[in-house]
CSV table of C-alpha atoms and ligand atoms in Angstrom, one decimal:
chain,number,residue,atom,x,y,z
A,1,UNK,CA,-0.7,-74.3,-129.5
A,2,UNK,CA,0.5,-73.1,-126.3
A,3,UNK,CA,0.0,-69.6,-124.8
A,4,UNK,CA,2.5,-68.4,-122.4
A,5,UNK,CA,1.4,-65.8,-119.4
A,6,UNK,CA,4.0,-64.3,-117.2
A,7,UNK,CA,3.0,-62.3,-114.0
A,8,UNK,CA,2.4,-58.9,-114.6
A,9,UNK,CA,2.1,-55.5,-112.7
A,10,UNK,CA,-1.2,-54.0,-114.0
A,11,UNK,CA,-3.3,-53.6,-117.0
A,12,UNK,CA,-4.6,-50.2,-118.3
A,13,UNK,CA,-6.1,-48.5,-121.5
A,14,UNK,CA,-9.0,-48.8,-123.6
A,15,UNK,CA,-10.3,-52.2,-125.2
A,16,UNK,CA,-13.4,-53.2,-127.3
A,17,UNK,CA,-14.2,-57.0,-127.0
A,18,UNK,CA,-15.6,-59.2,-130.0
A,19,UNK,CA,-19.2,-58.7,-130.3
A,20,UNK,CA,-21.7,-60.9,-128.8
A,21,UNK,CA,-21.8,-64.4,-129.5
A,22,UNK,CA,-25.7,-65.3,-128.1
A,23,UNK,CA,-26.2,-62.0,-130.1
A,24,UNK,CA,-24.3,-62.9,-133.1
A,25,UNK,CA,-25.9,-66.4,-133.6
A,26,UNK,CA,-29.3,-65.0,-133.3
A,27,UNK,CA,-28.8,-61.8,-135.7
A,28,UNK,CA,-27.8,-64.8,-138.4
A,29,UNK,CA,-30.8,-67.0,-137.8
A,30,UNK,CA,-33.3,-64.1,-137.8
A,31,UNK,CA,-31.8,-62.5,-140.0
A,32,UNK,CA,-32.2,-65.4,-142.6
A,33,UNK,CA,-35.6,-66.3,-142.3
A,34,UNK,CA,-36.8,-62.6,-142.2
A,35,UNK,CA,-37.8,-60.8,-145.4
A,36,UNK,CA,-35.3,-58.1,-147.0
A,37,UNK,CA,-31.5,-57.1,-146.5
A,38,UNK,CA,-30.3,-57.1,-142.5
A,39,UNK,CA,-26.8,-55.4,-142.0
A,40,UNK,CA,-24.7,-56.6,-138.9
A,41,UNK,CA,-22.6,-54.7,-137.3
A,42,UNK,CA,-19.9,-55.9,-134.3
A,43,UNK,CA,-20.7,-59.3,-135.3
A,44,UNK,CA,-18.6,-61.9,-133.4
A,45,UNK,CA,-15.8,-63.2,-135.4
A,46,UNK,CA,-15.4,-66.5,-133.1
A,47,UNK,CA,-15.4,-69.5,-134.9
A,48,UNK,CA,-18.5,-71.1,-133.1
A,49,UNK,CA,-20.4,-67.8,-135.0
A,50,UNK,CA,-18.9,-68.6,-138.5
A,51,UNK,CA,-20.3,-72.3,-137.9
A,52,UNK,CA,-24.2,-70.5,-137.8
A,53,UNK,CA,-23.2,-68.4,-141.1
A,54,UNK,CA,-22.1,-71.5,-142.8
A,55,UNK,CA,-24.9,-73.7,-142.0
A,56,UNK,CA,-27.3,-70.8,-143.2
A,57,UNK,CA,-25.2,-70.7,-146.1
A,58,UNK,CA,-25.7,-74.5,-146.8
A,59,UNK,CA,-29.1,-73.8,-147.0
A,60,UNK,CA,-28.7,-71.2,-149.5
A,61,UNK,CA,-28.9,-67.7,-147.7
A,62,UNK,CA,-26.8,-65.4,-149.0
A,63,UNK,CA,-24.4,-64.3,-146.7
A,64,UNK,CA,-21.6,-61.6,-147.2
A,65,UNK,CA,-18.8,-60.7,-145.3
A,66,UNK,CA,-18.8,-56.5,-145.4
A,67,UNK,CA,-15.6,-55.6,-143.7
A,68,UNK,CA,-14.7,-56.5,-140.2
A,69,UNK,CA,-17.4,-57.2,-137.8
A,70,UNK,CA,-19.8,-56.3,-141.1
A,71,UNK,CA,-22.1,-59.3,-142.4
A,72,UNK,CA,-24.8,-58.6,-144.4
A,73,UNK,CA,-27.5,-61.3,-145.0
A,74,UNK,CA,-30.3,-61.6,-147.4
A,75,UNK,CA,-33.3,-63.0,-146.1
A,76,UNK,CA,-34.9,-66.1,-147.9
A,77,UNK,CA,-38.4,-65.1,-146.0
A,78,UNK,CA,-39.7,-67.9,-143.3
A,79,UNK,CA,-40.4,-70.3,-145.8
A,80,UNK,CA,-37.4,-69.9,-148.0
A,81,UNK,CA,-34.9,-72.0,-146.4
A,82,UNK,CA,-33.7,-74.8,-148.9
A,83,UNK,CA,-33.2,-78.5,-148.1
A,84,UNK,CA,-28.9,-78.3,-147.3
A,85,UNK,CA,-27.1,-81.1,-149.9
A,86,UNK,CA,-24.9,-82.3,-147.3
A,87,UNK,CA,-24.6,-82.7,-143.2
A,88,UNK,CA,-25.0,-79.4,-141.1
A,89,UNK,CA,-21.6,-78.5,-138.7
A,90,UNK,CA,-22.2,-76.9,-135.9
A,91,UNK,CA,-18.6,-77.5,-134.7
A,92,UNK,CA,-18.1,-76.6,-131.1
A,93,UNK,CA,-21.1,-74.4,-130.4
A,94,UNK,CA,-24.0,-75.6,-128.4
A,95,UNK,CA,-26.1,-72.5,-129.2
A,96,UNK,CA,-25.5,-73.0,-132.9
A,97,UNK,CA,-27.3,-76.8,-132.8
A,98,UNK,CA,-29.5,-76.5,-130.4
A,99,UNK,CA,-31.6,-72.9,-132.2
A,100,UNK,CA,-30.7,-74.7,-135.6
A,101,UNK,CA,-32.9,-77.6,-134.6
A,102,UNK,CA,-35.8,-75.2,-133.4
A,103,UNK,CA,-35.4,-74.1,-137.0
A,104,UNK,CA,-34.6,-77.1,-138.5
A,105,UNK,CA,-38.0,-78.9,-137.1
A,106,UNK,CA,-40.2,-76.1,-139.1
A,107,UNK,CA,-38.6,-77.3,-142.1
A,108,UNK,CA,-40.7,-79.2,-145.6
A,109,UNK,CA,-37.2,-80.8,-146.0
A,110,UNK,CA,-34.7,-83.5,-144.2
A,111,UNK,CA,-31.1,-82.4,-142.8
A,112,UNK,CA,-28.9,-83.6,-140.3
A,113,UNK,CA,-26.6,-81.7,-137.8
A,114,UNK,CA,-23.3,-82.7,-136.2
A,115,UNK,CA,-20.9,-81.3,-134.3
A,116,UNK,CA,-17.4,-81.7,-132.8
A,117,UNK,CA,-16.1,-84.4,-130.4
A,118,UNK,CA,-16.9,-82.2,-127.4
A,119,UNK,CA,-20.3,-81.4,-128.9
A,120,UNK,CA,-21.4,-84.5,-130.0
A,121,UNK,CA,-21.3,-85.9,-125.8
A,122,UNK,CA,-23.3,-82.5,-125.0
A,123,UNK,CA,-27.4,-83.4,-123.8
A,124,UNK,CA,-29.7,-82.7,-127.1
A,125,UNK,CA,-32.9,-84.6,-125.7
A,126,UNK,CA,-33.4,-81.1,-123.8
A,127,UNK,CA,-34.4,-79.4,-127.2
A,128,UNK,CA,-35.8,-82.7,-128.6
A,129,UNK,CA,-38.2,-83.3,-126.2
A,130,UNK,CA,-40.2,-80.1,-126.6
A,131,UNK,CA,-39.9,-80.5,-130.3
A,132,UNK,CA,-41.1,-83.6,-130.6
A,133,UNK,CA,-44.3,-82.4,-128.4
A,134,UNK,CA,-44.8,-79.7,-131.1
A,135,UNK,CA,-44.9,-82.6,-133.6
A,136,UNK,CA,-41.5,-82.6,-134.8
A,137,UNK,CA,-39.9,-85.5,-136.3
A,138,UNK,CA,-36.7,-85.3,-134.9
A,139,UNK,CA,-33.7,-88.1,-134.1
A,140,UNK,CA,-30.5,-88.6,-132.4
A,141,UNK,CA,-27.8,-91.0,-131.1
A,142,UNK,CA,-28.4,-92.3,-127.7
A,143,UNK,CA,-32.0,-92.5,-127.8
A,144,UNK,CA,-32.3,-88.9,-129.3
A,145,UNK,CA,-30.1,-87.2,-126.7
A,146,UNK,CA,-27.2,-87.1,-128.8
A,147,UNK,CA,-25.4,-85.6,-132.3
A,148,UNK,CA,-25.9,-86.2,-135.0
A,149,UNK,CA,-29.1,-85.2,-134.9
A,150,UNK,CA,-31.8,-85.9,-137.6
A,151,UNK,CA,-34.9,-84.0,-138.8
A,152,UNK,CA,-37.2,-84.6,-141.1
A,153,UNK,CA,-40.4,-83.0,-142.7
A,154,UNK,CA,-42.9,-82.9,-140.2
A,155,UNK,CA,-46.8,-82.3,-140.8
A,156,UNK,CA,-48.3,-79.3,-139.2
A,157,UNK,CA,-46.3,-78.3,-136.0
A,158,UNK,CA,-48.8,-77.7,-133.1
A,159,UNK,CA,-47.9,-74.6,-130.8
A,160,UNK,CA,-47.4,-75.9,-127.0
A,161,UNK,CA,-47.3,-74.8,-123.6
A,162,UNK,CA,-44.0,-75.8,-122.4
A,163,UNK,CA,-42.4,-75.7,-118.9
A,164,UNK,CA,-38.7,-76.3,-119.1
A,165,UNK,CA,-37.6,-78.0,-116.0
A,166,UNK,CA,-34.0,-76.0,-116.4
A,167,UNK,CA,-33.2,-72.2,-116.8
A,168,UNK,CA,-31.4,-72.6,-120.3
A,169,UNK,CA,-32.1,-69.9,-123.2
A,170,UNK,CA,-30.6,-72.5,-125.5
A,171,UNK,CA,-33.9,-74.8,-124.8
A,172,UNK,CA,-36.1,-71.2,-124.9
A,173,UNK,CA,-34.8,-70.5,-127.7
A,174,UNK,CA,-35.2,-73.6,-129.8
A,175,UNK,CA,-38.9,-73.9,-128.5
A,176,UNK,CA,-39.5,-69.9,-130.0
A,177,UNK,CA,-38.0,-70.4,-132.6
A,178,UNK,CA,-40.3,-74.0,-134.0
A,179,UNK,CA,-43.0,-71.7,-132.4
A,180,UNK,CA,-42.3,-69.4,-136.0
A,181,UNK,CA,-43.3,-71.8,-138.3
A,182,UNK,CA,-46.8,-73.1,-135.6
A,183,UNK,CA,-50.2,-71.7,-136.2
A,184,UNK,CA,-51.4,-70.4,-133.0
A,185,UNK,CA,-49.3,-69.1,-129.9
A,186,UNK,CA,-46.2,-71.1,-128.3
A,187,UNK,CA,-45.2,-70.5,-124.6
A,188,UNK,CA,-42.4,-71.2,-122.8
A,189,UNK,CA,-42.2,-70.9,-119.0
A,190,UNK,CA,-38.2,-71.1,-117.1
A,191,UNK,CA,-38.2,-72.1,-113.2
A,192,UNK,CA,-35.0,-68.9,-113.3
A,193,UNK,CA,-35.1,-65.9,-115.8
A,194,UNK,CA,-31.8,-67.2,-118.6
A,195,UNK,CA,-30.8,-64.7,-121.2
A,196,UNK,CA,-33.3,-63.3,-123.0
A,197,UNK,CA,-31.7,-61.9,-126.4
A,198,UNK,CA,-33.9,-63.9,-128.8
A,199,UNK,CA,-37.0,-62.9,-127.2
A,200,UNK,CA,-35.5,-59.3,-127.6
A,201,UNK,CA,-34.7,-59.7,-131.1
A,202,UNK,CA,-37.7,-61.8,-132.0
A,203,UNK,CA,-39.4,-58.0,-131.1
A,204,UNK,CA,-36.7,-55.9,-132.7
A,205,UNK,CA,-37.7,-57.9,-136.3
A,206,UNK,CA,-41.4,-57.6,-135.7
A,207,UNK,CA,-42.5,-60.9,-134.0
A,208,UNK,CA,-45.7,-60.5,-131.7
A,209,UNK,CA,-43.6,-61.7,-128.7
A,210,UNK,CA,-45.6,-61.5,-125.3
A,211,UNK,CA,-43.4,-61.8,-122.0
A,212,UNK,CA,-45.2,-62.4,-118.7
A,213,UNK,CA,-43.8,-63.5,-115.0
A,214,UNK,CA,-41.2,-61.2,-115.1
A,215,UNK,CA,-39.9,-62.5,-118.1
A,216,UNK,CA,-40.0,-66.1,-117.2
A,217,UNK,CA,-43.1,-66.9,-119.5
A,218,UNK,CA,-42.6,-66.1,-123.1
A,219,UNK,CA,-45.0,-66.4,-126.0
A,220,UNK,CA,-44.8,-65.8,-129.7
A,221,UNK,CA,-47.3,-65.7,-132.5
A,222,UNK,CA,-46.9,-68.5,-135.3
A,223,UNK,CA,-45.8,-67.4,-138.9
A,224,UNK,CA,-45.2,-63.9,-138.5
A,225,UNK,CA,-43.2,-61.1,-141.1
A,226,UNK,CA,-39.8,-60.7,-139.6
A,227,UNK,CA,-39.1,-57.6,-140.9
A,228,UNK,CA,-34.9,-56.9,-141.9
A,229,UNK,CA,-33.1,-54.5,-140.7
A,230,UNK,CA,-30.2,-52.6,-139.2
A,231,UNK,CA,-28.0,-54.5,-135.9
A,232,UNK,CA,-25.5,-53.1,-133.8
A,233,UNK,CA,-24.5,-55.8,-131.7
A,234,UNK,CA,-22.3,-55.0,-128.7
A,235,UNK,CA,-19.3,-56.0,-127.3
A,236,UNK,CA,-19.4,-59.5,-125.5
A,237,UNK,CA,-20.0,-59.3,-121.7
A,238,UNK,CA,-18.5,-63.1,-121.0
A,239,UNK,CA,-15.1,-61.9,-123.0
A,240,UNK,CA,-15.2,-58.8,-121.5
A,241,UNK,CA,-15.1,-60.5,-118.3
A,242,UNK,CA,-11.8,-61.6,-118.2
A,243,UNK,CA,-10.3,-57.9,-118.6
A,244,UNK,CA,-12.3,-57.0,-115.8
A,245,UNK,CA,-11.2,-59.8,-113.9
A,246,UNK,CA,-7.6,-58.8,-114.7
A,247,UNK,CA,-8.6,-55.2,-114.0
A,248,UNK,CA,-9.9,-55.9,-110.6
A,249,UNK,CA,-6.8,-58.2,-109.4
A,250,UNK,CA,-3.4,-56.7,-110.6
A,251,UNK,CA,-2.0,-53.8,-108.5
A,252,UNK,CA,-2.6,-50.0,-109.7
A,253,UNK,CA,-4.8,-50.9,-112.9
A,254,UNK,CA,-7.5,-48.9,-115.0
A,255,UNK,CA,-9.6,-50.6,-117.6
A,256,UNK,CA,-12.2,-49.2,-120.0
A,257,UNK,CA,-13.8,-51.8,-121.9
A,258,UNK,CA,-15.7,-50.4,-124.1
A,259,UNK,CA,-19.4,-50.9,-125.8
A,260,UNK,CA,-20.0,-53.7,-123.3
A,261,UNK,CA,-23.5,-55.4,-123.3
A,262,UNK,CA,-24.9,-54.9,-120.0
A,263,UNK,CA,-28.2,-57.2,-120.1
A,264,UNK,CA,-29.5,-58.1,-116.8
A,265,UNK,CA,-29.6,-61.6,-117.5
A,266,UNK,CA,-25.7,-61.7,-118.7
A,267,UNK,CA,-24.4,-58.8,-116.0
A,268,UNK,CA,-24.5,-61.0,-113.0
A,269,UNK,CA,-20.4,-61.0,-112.8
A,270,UNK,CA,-20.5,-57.4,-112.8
A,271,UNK,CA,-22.7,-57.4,-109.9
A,272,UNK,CA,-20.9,-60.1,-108.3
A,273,UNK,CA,-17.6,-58.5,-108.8
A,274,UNK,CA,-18.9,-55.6,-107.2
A,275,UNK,CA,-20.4,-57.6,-104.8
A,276,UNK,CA,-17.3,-59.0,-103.5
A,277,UNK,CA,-15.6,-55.1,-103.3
A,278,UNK,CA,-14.2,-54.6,-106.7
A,279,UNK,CA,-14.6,-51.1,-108.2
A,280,UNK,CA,-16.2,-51.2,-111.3
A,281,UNK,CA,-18.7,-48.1,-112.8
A,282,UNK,CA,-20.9,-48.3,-115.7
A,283,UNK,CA,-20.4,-44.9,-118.2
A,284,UNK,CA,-22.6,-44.1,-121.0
A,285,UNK,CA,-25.2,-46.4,-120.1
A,286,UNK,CA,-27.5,-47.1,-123.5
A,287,UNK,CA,-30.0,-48.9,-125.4
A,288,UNK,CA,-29.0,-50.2,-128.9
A,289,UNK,CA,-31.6,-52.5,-131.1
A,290,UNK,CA,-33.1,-53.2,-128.0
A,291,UNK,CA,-30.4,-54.4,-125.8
A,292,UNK,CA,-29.3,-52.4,-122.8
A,293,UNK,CA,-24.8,-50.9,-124.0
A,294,UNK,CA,-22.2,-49.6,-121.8
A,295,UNK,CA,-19.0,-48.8,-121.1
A,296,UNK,CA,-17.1,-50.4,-118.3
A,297,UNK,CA,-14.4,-48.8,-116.2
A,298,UNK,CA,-12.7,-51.2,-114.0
A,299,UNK,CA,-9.9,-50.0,-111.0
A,300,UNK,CA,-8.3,-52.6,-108.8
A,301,UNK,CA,-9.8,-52.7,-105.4
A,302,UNK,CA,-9.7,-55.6,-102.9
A,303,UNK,CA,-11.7,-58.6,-103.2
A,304,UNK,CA,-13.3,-60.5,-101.0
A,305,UNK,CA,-15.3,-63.7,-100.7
A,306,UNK,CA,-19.0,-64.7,-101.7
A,307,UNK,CA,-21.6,-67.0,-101.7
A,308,UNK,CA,-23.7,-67.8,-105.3
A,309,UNK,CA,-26.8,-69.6,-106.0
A,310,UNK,CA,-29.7,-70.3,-107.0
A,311,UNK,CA,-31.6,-67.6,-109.2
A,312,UNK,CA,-28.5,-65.6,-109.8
A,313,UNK,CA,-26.5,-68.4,-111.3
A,314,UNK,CA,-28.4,-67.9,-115.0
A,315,UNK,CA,-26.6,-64.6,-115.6
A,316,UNK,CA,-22.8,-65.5,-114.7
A,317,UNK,CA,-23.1,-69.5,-115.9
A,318,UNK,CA,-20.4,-68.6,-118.3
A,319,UNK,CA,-18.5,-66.4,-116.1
A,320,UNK,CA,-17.9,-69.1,-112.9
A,321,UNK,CA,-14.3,-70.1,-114.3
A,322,UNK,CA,-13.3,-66.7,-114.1
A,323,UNK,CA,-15.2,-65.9,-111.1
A,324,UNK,CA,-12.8,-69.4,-109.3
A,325,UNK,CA,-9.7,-66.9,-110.7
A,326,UNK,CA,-10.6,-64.0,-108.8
A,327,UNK,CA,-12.2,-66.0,-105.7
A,328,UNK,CA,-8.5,-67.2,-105.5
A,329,UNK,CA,-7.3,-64.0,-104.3
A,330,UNK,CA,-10.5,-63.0,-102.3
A,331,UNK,CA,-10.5,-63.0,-99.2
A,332,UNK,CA,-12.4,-65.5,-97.4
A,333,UNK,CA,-14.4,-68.5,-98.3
A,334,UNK,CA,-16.2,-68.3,-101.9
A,335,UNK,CA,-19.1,-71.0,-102.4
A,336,UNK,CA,-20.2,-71.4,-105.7
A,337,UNK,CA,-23.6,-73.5,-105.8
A,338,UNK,CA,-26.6,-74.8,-107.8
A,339,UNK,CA,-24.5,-75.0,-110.8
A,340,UNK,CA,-24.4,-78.2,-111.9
A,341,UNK,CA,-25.0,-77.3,-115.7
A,342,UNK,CA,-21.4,-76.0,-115.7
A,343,UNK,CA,-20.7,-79.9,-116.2
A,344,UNK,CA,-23.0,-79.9,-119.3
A,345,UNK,CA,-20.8,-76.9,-121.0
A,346,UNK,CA,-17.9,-77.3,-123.6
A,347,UNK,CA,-16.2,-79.5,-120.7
A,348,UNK,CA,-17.1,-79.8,-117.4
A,349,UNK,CA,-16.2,-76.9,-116.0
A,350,UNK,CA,-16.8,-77.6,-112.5
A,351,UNK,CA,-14.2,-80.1,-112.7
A,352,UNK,CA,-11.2,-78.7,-114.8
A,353,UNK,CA,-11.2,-75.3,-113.3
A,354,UNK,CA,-10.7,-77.0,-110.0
A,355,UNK,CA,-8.1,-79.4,-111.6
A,356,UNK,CA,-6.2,-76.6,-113.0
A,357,UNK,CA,-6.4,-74.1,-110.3
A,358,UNK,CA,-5.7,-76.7,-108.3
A,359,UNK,CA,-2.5,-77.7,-110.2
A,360,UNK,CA,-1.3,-73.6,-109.7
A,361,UNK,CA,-1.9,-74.5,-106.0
A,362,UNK,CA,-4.9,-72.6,-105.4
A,363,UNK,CA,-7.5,-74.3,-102.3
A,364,UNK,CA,-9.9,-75.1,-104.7
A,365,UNK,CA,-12.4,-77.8,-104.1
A,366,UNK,CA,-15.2,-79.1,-106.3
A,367,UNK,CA,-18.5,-80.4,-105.1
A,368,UNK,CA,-21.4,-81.8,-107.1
A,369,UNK,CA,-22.6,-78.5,-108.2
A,370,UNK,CA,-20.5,-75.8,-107.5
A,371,UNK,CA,-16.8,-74.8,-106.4
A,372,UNK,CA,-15.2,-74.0,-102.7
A,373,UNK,CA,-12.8,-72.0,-102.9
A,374,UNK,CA,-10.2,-70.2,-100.1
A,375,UNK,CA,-8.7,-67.2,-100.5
A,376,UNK,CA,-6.1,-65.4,-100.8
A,377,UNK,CA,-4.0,-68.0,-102.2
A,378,UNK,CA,-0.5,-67.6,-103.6
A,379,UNK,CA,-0.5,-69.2,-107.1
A,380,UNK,CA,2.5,-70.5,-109.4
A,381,UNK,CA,2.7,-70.7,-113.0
A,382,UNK,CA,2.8,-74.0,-114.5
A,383,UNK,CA,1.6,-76.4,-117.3
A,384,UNK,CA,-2.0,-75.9,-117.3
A,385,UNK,CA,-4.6,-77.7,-119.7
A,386,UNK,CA,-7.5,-75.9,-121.7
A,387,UNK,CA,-9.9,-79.0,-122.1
A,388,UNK,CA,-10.8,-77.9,-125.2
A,389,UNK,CA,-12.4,-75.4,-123.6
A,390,UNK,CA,-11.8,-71.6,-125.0
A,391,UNK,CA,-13.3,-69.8,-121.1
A,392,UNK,CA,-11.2,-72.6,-119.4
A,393,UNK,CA,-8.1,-71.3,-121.3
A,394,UNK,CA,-8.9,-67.7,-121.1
A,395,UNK,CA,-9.7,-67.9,-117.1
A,396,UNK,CA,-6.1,-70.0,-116.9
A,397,UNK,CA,-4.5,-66.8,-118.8
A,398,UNK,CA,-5.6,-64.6,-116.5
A,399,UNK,CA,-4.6,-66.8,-113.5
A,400,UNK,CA,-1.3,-66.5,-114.7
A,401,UNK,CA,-1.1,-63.3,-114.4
A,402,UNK,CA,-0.9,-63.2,-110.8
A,403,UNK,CA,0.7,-66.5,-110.7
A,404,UNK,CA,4.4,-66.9,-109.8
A,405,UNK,CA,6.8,-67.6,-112.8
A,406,UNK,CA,5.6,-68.5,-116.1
A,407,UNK,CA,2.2,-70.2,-116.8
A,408,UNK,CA,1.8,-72.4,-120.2
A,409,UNK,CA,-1.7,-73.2,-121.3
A,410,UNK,CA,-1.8,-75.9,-123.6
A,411,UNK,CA,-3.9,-76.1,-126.2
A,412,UNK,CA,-5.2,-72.9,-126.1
A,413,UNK,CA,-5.7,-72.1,-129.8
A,414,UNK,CA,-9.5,-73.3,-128.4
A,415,UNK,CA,-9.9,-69.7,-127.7
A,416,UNK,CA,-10.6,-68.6,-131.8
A,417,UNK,CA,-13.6,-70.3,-130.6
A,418,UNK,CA,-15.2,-66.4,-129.3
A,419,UNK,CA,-12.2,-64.3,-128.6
A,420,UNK,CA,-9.6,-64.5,-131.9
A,421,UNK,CA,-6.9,-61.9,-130.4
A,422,UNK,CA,-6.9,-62.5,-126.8
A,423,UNK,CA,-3.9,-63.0,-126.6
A,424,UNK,CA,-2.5,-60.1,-128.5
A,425,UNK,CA,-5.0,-57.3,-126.8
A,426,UNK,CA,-3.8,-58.9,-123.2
A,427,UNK,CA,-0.1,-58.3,-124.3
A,428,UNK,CA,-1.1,-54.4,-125.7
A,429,UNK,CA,-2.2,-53.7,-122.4
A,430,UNK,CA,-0.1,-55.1,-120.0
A,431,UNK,CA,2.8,-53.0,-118.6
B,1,S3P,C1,-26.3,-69.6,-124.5
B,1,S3P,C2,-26.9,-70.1,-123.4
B,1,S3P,C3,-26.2,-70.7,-122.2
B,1,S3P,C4,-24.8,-70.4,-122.3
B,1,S3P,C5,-24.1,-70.5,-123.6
B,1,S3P,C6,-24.8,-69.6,-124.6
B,1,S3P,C7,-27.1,-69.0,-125.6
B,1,S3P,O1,-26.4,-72.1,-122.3
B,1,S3P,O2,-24.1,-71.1,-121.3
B,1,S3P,O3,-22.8,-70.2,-123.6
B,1,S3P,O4,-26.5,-68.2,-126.4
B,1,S3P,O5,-28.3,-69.2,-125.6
B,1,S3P,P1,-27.7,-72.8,-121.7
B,1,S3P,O6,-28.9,-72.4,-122.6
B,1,S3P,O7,-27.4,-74.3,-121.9
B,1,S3P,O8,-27.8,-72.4,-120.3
């Protein structure tokens, strides 16, 4: 499937986004092993979030769709999950197999998770290393780094004290979440702060979660009530992120994007946009099932360049392809560093961003971990490639906006993966 962008004058208007996807995959896991009836609201109708309801479903939740963005799950209770007949899918999504397996290793029963062909080359040995500390018995291709992965029935799980050596919430995560099902308290210390949402929700359903170091140690009581509930879940800051990046580039445009999660650990492109001059105020700020909600009103302004590294890469590591768009037509030199991980992400992201902004004749240079990038650069529209990647797409879409000519992004029917309807709700508000 191809997706054609022309150059375009400005956007404006009012836009929602699809709901949160870290959000969306945790409400369904939570939500499942918790006791009683949880309704979801602004659940993310991406594809990578429908591969976490169907592997729940395989091991017999019941799960109903209740109108759009409306899933309501019956909880089976922590120890009602039932051994799933056939192999798990978690399709594209990292976040899917990697929290499943945290889940997975608490299990009296044997199942086995694959994935697609991008996920099945993604590192797995950074979850199964902590797990098999806690004593689960867990296995993968490659000497356990890879899918398929397999787990089996473990004795007792022991709770550990684990330092992750890399800021990733997916690896948190997994740990908290095999910490359910331990006896005794499970820590997790983080060298950066990453996203904290399941810690959030882990409290929002009842969990005795204790957070120390600003946030960057975590613990959780073993075997505790989740509790069911009610979840508003907001609109997704990382796909919000290209309408904001559209908002701050094209000439005379003025973008509300509304019911935006504003986290601190997933708002570092808003503070980087601002950052680098754009003009971009947060309305109606507010707290919803524990996570901090806004609107976003976004005016063109002009950009210029910036340096990023270190600490703040954890809360725009999803947003750097779209950050290289912008950086484009900053002015200045914009160094992206310290974020080698993007190689580790659907594609490596590092190196097809710089491929095909490169190929639209941006001066964009890649270096082992990070991006140079000169600006402002004239682009041109061309035949660009997604990678199988749905932000590589999206960020090429928004490229071509300001591109010369017409831009044609192959294989972009990637981007069902968290944002069904881009392309329509960038055409609405285009003029
Ligand atoms: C995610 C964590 C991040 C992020 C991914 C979603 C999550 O990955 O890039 O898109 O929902 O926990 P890492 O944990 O690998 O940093």
């Amino acid at each position: 499937m191809e997706l054609r962008v022309c150059r375009a004058n400005r956007i404006s208007g009012e836009i929602t986004v699809p709901g949160d996807k870290s959000i969306s995959h945790r409400a369904v896991m939570l939500a499942s092993v918790s006791e009683g009836i949880t309704q979801l609201e602004g659940f993310s109708p991406g594809k990578d979030c429908l591969s976490t309801v169907r592997c729940f479903k395989q091991m017999g939740v019941h799960i109903e769709d209740s109108g759009p963005g409306k899933v309501r799950i019956h909880g089976a209770g922590l120890y009602g999950l039932k051994e799933p007949e056939n192999i798990l899918d978690a399709g594209n999504s990292g976040t899917t197999m990697r929290l499943l397996l945290g889940i997975l290793a608490g299990q009296p029963f044997f199942s086995v998770v694959t994935g697609d062909d991008s996920l099945r080359q993604r590192p797995m040995d950074r979850v199964i290393t902590p797990l098999r500390l806690m004593g689960a018995e867990i296995w993968g291709r490659k000497q356990g780094s890879r899918a398929p992965v397999a787990v089996s029935a473990s004795g007792k799980l022991q709770p550990i004290k684990y330092s992750s050596p890399i800021p990733s919430a997916q690896v948190k995560s997994a740990v908290l979440l095999c910490g359910l099902f331990a006896e005794g308290q499970t820590t997790v210390s983080e060298p950066v702060l990453s996203r904290d949402h399941t810690e959030r929700m882990l409290d929002w359903f009842g969990a005795d979660v204790q957070r120390y170091d600003d946030g960057r140690t975590v613990s959780i009581k073993g075997r505790p009530v989740l509790r069911a509930g009610q979840i508003k879940i907001p609109g997704d800051i990382s796909s919000a992120a290209f309408f904001i990046a559209a908002g701050c580039l094209l000439p005379g445009s003025e973008m509300l994007i509304a019911n935006v999660g504003i986290n601190p650990t997933r708002s570092g492109i808003i503070r980087t946009f601002k950052e680098m001059g754009a003009d971009i105020t947060l309305l109606n700020k507010r707290e919803e099932c524990g996570e901090p909600v806004a609107d976003v009103l976004v005016r063109q302004a002009p950009l210029h360049s910036v340096e990023i590294s270190g600490r703040h890469l954890p809360s725009l590591i999803d947003e750097i392809p779209i950050l290289a768009v912008a950086a484009t037509q900053a002015e200045g030199t914009t160094v992206i560093r310290d974020a080698a991980e993007l190689r580790f992400k659907e594609t490596d992201r590092i190196k097809a961003i710089a491929l095909e902004l490169g190929r639209m004749g941006a001066a964009i240079k890649e270096t082992p971990d990070g991006l140079i990038i000169e600006g402002p650069v004239p682009l041109k529209g061309t035949v660009c490639l997604s990678h199988g990647d749905h932000r590589i797409a999206m960020s090429l879409a928004i490229a071509g906006l300001v591109a010369e000519g017409e831009t044609i992004i192959q294989d972009s029917g990637i981007i069902e993966i968290s944002f069904p309807g881009f392309r329509e709700k960038l055409e609405q508000f285009l003029s």
